[in-house]
PDB file of C-alpha atoms in Angstrom:
ATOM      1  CA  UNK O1484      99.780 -27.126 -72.118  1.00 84.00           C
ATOM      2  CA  UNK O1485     100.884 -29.915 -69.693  1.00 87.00           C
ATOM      3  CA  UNK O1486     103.605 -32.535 -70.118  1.00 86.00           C
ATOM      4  CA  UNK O1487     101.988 -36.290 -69.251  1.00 89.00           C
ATOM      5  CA  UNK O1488     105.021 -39.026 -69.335  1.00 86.00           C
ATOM      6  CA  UNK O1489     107.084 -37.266 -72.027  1.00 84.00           C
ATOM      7  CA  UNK O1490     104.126 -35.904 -73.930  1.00 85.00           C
ATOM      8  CA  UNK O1491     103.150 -32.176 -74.219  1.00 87.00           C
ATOM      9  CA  UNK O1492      99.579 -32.020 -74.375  1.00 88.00           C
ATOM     10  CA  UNK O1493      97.553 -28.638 -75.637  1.00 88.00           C
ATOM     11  CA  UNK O1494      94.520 -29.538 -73.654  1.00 87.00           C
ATOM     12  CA  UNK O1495      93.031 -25.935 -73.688  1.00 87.00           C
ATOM     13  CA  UNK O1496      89.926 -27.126 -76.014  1.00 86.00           C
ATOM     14  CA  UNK O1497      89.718 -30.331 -73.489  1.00 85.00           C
ATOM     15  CA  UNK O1498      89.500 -28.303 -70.266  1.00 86.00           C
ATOM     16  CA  UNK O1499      86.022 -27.517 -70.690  1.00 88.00           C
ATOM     17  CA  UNK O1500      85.269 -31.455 -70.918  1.00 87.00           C
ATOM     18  CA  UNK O1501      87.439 -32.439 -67.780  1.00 87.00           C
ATOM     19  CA  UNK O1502      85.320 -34.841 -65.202  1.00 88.00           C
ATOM     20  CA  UNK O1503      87.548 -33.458 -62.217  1.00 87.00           C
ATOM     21  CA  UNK O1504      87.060 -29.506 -63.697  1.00 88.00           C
ATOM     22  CA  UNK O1505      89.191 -27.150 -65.211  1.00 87.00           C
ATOM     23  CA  UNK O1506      91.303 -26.214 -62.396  1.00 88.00           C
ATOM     24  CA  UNK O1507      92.813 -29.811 -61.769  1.00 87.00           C
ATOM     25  CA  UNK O1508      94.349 -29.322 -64.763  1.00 87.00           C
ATOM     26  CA  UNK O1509      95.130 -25.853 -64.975  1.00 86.00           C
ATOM     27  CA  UNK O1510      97.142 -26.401 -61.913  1.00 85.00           C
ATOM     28  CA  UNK O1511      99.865 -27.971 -63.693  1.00 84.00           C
ATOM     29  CA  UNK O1512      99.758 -25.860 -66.928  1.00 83.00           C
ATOM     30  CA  UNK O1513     103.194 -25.464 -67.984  1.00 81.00           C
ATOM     31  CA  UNK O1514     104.662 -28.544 -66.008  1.00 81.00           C
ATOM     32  CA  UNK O1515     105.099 -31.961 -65.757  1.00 84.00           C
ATOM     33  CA  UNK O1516     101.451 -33.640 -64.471  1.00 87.00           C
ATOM     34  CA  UNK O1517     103.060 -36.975 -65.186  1.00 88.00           C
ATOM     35  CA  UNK O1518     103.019 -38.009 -61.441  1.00 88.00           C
ATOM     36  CA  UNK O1519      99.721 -36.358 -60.242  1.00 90.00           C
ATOM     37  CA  UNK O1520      98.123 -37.706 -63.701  1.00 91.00           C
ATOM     38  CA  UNK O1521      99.386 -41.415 -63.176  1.00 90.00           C
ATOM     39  CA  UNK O1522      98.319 -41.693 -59.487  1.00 92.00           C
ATOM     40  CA  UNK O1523      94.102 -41.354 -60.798  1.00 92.00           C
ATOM     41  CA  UNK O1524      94.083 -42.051 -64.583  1.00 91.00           C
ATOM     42  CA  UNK O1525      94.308 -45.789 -66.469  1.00 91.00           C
ATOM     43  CA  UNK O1526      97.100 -45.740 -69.183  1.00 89.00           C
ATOM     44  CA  UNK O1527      94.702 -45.217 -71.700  1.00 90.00           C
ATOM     45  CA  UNK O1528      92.875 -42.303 -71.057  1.00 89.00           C
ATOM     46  CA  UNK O1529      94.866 -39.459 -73.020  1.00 89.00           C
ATOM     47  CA  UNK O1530      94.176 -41.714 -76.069  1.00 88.00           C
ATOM     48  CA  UNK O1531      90.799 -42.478 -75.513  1.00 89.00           C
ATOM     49  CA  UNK O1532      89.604 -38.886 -74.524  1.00 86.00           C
ATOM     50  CA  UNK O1533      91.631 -36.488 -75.618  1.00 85.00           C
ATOM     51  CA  UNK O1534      94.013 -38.016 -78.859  1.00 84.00           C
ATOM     52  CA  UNK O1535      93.986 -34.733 -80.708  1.00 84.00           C
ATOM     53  CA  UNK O1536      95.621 -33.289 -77.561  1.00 86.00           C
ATOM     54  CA  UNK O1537      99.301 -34.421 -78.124  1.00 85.00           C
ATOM     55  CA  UNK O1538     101.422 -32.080 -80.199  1.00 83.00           C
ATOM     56  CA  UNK O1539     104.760 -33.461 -79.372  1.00 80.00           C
ATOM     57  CA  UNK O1540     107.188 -35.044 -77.253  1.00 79.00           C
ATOM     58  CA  UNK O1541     109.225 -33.547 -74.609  1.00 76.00           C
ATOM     59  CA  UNK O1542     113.471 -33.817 -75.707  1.00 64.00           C
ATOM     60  CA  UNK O1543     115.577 -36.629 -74.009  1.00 45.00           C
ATOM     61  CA  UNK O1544     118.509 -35.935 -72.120  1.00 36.00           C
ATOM     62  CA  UNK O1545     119.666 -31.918 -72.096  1.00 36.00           C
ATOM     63  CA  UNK O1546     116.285 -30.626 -71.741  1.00 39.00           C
ATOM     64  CA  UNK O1547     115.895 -31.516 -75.782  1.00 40.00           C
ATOM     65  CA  UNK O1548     118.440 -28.461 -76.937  1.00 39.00           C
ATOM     66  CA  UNK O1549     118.446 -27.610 -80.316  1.00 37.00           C
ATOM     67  CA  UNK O1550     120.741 -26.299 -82.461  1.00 35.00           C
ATOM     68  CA  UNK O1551     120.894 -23.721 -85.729  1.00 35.00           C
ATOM     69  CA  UNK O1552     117.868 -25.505 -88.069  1.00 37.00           C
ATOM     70  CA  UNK O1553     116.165 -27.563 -85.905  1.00 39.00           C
ATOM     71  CA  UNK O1554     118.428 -30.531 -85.413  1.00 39.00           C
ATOM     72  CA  UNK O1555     118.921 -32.057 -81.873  1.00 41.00           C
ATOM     73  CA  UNK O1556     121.832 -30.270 -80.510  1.00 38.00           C
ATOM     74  CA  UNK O1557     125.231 -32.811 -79.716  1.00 36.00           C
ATOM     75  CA  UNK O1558     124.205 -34.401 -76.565  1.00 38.00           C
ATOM     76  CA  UNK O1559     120.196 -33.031 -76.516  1.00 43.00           C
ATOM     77  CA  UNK O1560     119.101 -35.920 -76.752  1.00 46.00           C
ATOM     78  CA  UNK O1561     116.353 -35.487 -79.473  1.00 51.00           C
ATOM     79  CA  UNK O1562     112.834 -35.958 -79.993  1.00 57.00           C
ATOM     80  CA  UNK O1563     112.090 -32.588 -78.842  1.00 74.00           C
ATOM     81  CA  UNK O1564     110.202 -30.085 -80.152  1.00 80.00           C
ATOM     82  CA  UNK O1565     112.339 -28.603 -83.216  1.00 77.00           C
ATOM     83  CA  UNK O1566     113.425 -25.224 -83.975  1.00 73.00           C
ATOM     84  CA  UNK O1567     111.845 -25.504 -87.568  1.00 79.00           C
ATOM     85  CA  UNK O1568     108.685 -26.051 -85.335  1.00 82.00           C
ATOM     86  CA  UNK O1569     109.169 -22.847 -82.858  1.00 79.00           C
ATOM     87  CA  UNK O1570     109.879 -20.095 -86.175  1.00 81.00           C
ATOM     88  CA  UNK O1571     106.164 -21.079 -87.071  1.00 85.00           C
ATOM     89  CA  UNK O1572     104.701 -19.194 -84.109  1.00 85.00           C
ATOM     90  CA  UNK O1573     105.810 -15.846 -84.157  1.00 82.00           C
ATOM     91  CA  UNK O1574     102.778 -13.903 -83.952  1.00 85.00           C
ATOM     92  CA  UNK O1575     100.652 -12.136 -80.818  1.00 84.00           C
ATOM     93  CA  UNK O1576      98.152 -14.736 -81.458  1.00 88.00           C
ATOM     94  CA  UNK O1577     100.440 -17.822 -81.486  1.00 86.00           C
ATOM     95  CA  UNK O1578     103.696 -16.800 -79.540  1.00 85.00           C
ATOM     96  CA  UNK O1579     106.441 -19.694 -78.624  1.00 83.00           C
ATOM     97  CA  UNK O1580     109.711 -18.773 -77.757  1.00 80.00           C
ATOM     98  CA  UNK O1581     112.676 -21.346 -76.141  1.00 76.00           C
ATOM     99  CA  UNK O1582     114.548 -20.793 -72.823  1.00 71.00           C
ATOM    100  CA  UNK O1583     117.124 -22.715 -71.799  1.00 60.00           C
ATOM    101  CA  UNK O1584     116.481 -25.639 -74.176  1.00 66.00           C
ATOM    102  CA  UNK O1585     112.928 -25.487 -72.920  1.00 74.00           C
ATOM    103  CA  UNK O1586     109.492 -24.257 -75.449  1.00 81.00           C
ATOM    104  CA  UNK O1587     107.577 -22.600 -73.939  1.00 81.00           C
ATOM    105  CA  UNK O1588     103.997 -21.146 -75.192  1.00 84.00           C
ATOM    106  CA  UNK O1589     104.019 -17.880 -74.166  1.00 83.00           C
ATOM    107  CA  UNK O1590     100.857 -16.063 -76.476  1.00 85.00           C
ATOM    108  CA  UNK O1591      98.475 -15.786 -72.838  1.00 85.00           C
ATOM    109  CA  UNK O1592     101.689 -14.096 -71.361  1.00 83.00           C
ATOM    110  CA  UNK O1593     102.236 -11.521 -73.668  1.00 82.00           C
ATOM    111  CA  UNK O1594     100.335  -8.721 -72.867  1.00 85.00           C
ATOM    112  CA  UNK O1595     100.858  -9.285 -68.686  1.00 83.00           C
ATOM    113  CA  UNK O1596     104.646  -9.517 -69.220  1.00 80.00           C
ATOM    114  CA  UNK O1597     106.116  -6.427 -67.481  1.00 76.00           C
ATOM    115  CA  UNK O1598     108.676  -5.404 -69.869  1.00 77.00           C
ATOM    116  CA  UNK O1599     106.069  -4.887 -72.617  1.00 81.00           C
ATOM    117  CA  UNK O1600     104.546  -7.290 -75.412  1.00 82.00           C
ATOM    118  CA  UNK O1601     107.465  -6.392 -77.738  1.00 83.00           C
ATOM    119  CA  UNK O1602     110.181  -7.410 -75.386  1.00 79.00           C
ATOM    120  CA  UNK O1603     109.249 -11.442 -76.192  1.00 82.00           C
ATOM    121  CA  UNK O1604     107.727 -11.365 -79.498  1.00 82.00           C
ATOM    122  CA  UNK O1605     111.206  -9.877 -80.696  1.00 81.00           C
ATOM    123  CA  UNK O1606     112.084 -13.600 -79.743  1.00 79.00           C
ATOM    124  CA  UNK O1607     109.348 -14.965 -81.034  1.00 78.00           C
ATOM    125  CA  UNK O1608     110.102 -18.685 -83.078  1.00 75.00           C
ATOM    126  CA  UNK O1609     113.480 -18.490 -81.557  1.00 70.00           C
TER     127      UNK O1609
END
């Protein structure tokens, strides 16, 4: 996943197709691409290529906190990624957990994490 001017993108199905190869964007898997992308790319190149790629927005101000049920949290902003949305991927094969107001896709991580597989799917959807 990437974030692309406020958009998180899942672009692992699009890597394979990527003109500039699969490391330019696997470089910025888990960040914010929004400067690199905007420097080479027209505006309408996410749409045009790779549509089914978006999954969400990133939250406004706060880092997009949430609060008990998946509402923005006072002051979070909104438009983030809700908490109803997290508790739906609880499983080794489709792991998110949130940190810190941030989700984060963690299923790849799970079995190098040091502290065991157990020690983050016990957050798993939370």
């Amino acid at each position: 996943w990437v974030v692309v001017n406020g958009e998180v993108l899942d672009v692992t199905k699009f890597l394979s197709e990527h003109p500039g190869g699969e490391l330019a964007i696997i470089t910025f898997a888990g960040k914010d691409a929004s400067e690199e992308f905007n420097m080479i790319h027209p505006p309408d190149v996410i749409p045009k290529y790779a549509p089914d790629a978006v999954i969400g927005m990133i939250g406004g101000a706060g880092g997009g906190a949430l609060a008990a049920g998946g509402a923005p949290a006072a002051g979070g902003g909104g438009g983030g990624i809700t908490l109803a949305e997290v508790a739906k991927h609880t499983t080794k094969g489709d792991c998110w957990v949130v940190v810190n107001g941030e989700v984060l896709d963690v299923t790849k991580f799970l079995s190098e994490h040091p502290g065991g597989e157990l020690a983050i799917i016990t957050f798993a959807g939370k």
